[in-house]
Amino acid sequence: EVRMVVTGGGLVQPGGSLRLSCEAFGFTFSSYTMRWIRQAPGKGIEWVAYINGGGTTPYYADSVKGRFTISRDNAKKTLYLQMNSLKPEDTAMYYCAPDGLVPWDQVTRGQGTQVTVSS
């Protein structure tokens, strides 16, 4: 069974930092580009960042470029997202997804972690 366990969210003040982790189960982690996606209340799903299987090539949405860093540890089957200089508009439920393996609407019915940026 494909499953992702996402942890690390919380309540943080604007300008603060959080580090999210996503541990993967049920598939060959290193073979997949992995993506962080998020969904704010009442809004659509937005991709945040993704990284190739080897962990050498990251990509970022313009909204987070320069503030977020995606990385992965294939030995631990874990994906990370370091989030710095957080803004209120980063408030959302965050999920991780293996590209091409699980549709995003299915991912968002699974486990994510809530990030709330508020003073």
PDB file of C-alpha atoms in Angstrom:
ATOM      1  CA  GLU A   1       0.000   0.000   0.000  1.00  0.00           C
ATOM      2  CA  VAL A   2       1.323   3.405  -0.999  1.00  0.00           C
ATOM      3  CA  ARG A   3       1.328   5.672   2.020  1.00  0.00           C
ATOM      4  CA  MET A   4       2.981   8.951   3.025  1.00  0.00           C
ATOM      5  CA  VAL A   5       3.300  10.069   6.638  1.00  0.00           C
ATOM      6  CA  VAL A   6       3.731  13.829   6.867  1.00  0.00           C
ATOM      7  CA  THR A   7       4.851  15.546  10.046  1.00  0.00           C
ATOM      8  CA  GLY A   8       6.271  18.843  11.227  1.00  0.00           C
ATOM      9  CA  GLY A   9       3.469  21.339  10.818  1.00  0.00           C
ATOM     10  CA  GLY A  10       2.284  23.758  13.439  1.00  0.00           C
ATOM     11  CA  LEU A  11       1.479  27.337  14.344  1.00  0.00           C
ATOM     12  CA  VAL A  12       4.246  29.846  13.652  1.00  0.00           C
ATOM     13  CA  GLN A  13       4.500  33.617  13.536  1.00  0.00           C
ATOM     14  CA  PRO A  14       5.184  35.427  10.268  1.00  0.00           C
ATOM     15  CA  GLY A  15       8.891  35.274   9.498  1.00  0.00           C
ATOM     16  CA  GLY A  16       9.275  31.997  11.351  1.00  0.00           C
ATOM     17  CA  SER A  17      10.447  28.598  10.158  1.00  0.00           C
ATOM     18  CA  LEU A  18       9.225  25.029  10.070  1.00  0.00           C
ATOM     19  CA  ARG A  19      10.628  21.793   8.674  1.00  0.00           C
ATOM     20  CA  LEU A  20       8.250  19.242   7.236  1.00  0.00           C
ATOM     21  CA  SER A  21       9.056  15.560   6.788  1.00  0.00           C
ATOM     22  CA  CYS A  22       7.351  12.975   4.620  1.00  0.00           C
ATOM     23  CA  GLU A  23       8.152   9.315   5.140  1.00  0.00           C
ATOM     24  CA  ALA A  24       7.131   7.072   2.257  1.00  0.00           C
ATOM     25  CA  PHE A  25       5.908   3.499   2.298  1.00  0.00           C
ATOM     26  CA  GLY A  26       4.843   0.972  -0.299  1.00  0.00           C
ATOM     27  CA  PHE A  27       6.832   2.075  -3.351  1.00  0.00           C
ATOM     28  CA  THR A  28      10.407   2.444  -4.533  1.00  0.00           C
ATOM     29  CA  PHE A  29      11.004   5.926  -3.169  1.00  0.00           C
ATOM     30  CA  SER A  30      14.225   6.663  -5.049  1.00  0.00           C
ATOM     31  CA  SER A  31      12.582   5.966  -8.405  1.00  0.00           C
ATOM     32  CA  TYR A  32      10.101   8.815  -8.133  1.00  0.00           C
ATOM     33  CA  THR A  33      10.189  12.537  -8.387  1.00  0.00           C
ATOM     34  CA  MET A  34       8.615  13.706  -5.144  1.00  0.00           C
ATOM     35  CA  ARG A  35       6.472  16.787  -4.806  1.00  0.00           C
ATOM     36  CA  TRP A  36       5.153  18.921  -1.967  1.00  0.00           C
ATOM     37  CA  ILE A  37       1.628  20.195  -2.535  1.00  0.00           C
ATOM     38  CA  ARG A  38      -0.650  22.304  -0.346  1.00  0.00           C
ATOM     39  CA  GLN A  39      -4.264  23.273  -0.088  1.00  0.00           C
ATOM     40  CA  ALA A  40      -5.624  26.264   1.770  1.00  0.00           C
ATOM     41  CA  PRO A  41      -9.248  26.323   2.968  1.00  0.00           C
ATOM     42  CA  GLY A  42     -11.580  26.971   0.047  1.00  0.00           C
ATOM     43  CA  LYS A  43      -8.774  26.971  -2.502  1.00  0.00           C
ATOM     44  CA  GLY A  44      -7.388  24.554  -5.048  1.00  0.00           C
ATOM     45  CA  ILE A  45      -4.359  22.323  -4.748  1.00  0.00           C
ATOM     46  CA  GLU A  46      -1.082  24.119  -5.411  1.00  0.00           C
ATOM     47  CA  TRP A  47       2.283  22.542  -5.983  1.00  0.00           C
ATOM     48  CA  VAL A  48       5.031  24.020  -3.853  1.00  0.00           C
ATOM     49  CA  ALA A  49       8.247  22.235  -4.812  1.00  0.00           C
ATOM     50  CA  TYR A  50       9.478  19.028  -6.351  1.00  0.00           C
ATOM     51  CA  ILE A  51      12.749  17.149  -6.624  1.00  0.00           C
ATOM     52  CA  ASN A  52      13.998  14.382  -8.895  1.00  0.00           C
ATOM     53  CA  GLY A  53      14.638  10.847  -7.716  1.00  0.00           C
ATOM     54  CA  GLY A  54      18.346  11.387  -7.210  1.00  0.00           C
ATOM     55  CA  GLY A  55      17.771  14.505  -5.186  1.00  0.00           C
ATOM     56  CA  THR A  56      19.964  16.633  -7.427  1.00  0.00           C
ATOM     57  CA  THR A  57      17.433  18.910  -9.122  1.00  0.00           C
ATOM     58  CA  PRO A  58      14.875  20.871  -7.129  1.00  0.00           C
ATOM     59  CA  TYR A  59      12.136  23.097  -8.543  1.00  0.00           C
ATOM     60  CA  TYR A  60      10.061  25.698  -6.724  1.00  0.00           C
ATOM     61  CA  ALA A  61       6.840  27.570  -7.275  1.00  0.00           C
ATOM     62  CA  ASP A  62       7.447  31.293  -7.643  1.00  0.00           C
ATOM     63  CA  SER A  63       5.497  31.923  -4.452  1.00  0.00           C
ATOM     64  CA  VAL A  64       8.067  30.072  -2.313  1.00  0.00           C
ATOM     65  CA  LYS A  65      11.292  30.479  -4.282  1.00  0.00           C
ATOM     66  CA  GLY A  66      14.115  31.702  -2.077  1.00  0.00           C
ATOM     67  CA  ARG A  67      12.248  30.824   1.118  1.00  0.00           C
ATOM     68  CA  PHE A  68      11.649  27.054   0.925  1.00  0.00           C
ATOM     69  CA  THR A  69      14.154  24.256   0.343  1.00  0.00           C
ATOM     70  CA  ILE A  70      13.195  20.746  -0.717  1.00  0.00           C
ATOM     71  CA  SER A  71      15.483  17.785  -0.097  1.00  0.00           C
ATOM     72  CA  ARG A  72      15.318  14.027   0.249  1.00  0.00           C
ATOM     73  CA  ASP A  73      17.111  11.148   1.917  1.00  0.00           C
ATOM     74  CA  ASN A  74      16.574   8.053  -0.197  1.00  0.00           C
ATOM     75  CA  ALA A  75      18.135   5.756   2.379  1.00  0.00           C
ATOM     76  CA  LYS A  76      15.476   6.890   4.856  1.00  0.00           C
ATOM     77  CA  LYS A  77      12.733   7.104   2.202  1.00  0.00           C
ATOM     78  CA  THR A  78      12.007  10.577   3.490  1.00  0.00           C
ATOM     79  CA  LEU A  79      11.286  13.904   1.804  1.00  0.00           C
ATOM     80  CA  TYR A  80      11.839  17.227   3.530  1.00  0.00           C
ATOM     81  CA  LEU A  81      10.684  20.805   3.169  1.00  0.00           C
ATOM     82  CA  GLN A  82      12.526  23.524   5.049  1.00  0.00           C
ATOM     83  CA  MET A  83      10.293  26.570   5.178  1.00  0.00           C
ATOM     84  CA  ASN A  84      11.801  29.911   6.187  1.00  0.00           C
ATOM     85  CA  SER A  85      10.425  33.451   6.219  1.00  0.00           C
ATOM     86  CA  LEU A  86       6.917  32.087   6.439  1.00  0.00           C
ATOM     87  CA  LYS A  87       4.023  34.299   5.419  1.00  0.00           C
ATOM     88  CA  PRO A  88       0.317  34.150   6.313  1.00  0.00           C
ATOM     89  CA  GLU A  89      -0.410  33.103   2.738  1.00  0.00           C
ATOM     90  CA  ASP A  90       1.617  29.923   3.339  1.00  0.00           C
ATOM     91  CA  THR A  91      -1.146  28.755   5.680  1.00  0.00           C
ATOM     92  CA  ALA A  92      -2.448  25.465   4.298  1.00  0.00           C
ATOM     93  CA  MET A  93      -2.519  21.719   4.709  1.00  0.00           C
ATOM     94  CA  TYR A  94       0.690  20.313   3.268  1.00  0.00           C
ATOM     95  CA  TYR A  95       1.057  16.906   1.610  1.00  0.00           C
ATOM     96  CA  CYS A  96       3.703  15.037  -0.305  1.00  0.00           C
ATOM     97  CA  ALA A  97       3.141  13.003  -3.445  1.00  0.00           C
ATOM     98  CA  PRO A  98       5.126  10.739  -5.754  1.00  0.00           C
ATOM     99  CA  ASP A  99       4.735  12.087  -9.272  1.00  0.00           C
ATOM    100  CA  GLY A 100       2.653   9.903 -11.539  1.00  0.00           C
ATOM    101  CA  LEU A 101       1.817   7.335  -8.876  1.00  0.00           C
ATOM    102  CA  VAL A 102      -0.995   8.866  -6.810  1.00  0.00           C
ATOM    103  CA  PRO A 103      -3.411  11.528  -8.122  1.00  0.00           C
ATOM    104  CA  TRP A 104      -3.339  14.746  -6.116  1.00  0.00           C
ATOM    105  CA  ASP A 105      -7.017  14.512  -5.201  1.00  0.00           C
ATOM    106  CA  GLN A 106      -6.296  11.132  -3.660  1.00  0.00           C
ATOM    107  CA  VAL A 107      -3.213  12.448  -1.872  1.00  0.00           C
ATOM    108  CA  THR A 108      -5.248  15.218  -0.234  1.00  0.00           C
ATOM    109  CA  ARG A 109      -7.681  12.679   1.159  1.00  0.00           C
ATOM    110  CA  GLY A 110      -4.769  11.131   3.016  1.00  0.00           C
ATOM    111  CA  GLN A 111      -2.558  12.402   5.785  1.00  0.00           C
ATOM    112  CA  GLY A 112      -1.080  15.860   5.634  1.00  0.00           C
ATOM    113  CA  THR A 113       0.173  18.367   8.139  1.00  0.00           C
ATOM    114  CA  GLN A 114      -1.347  21.752   8.944  1.00  0.00           C
ATOM    115  CA  VAL A 115       0.837  24.834   8.705  1.00  0.00           C
ATOM    116  CA  THR A 116      -0.653  27.996  10.162  1.00  0.00           C
ATOM    117  CA  VAL A 117       1.211  31.292   9.930  1.00  0.00           C
ATOM    118  CA  SER A 118      -0.338  33.900  12.157  1.00  0.00           C
ATOM    119  CA  SER A 119       0.592  36.483  14.726  1.00  0.00           C
TER     120      SER A 119
END
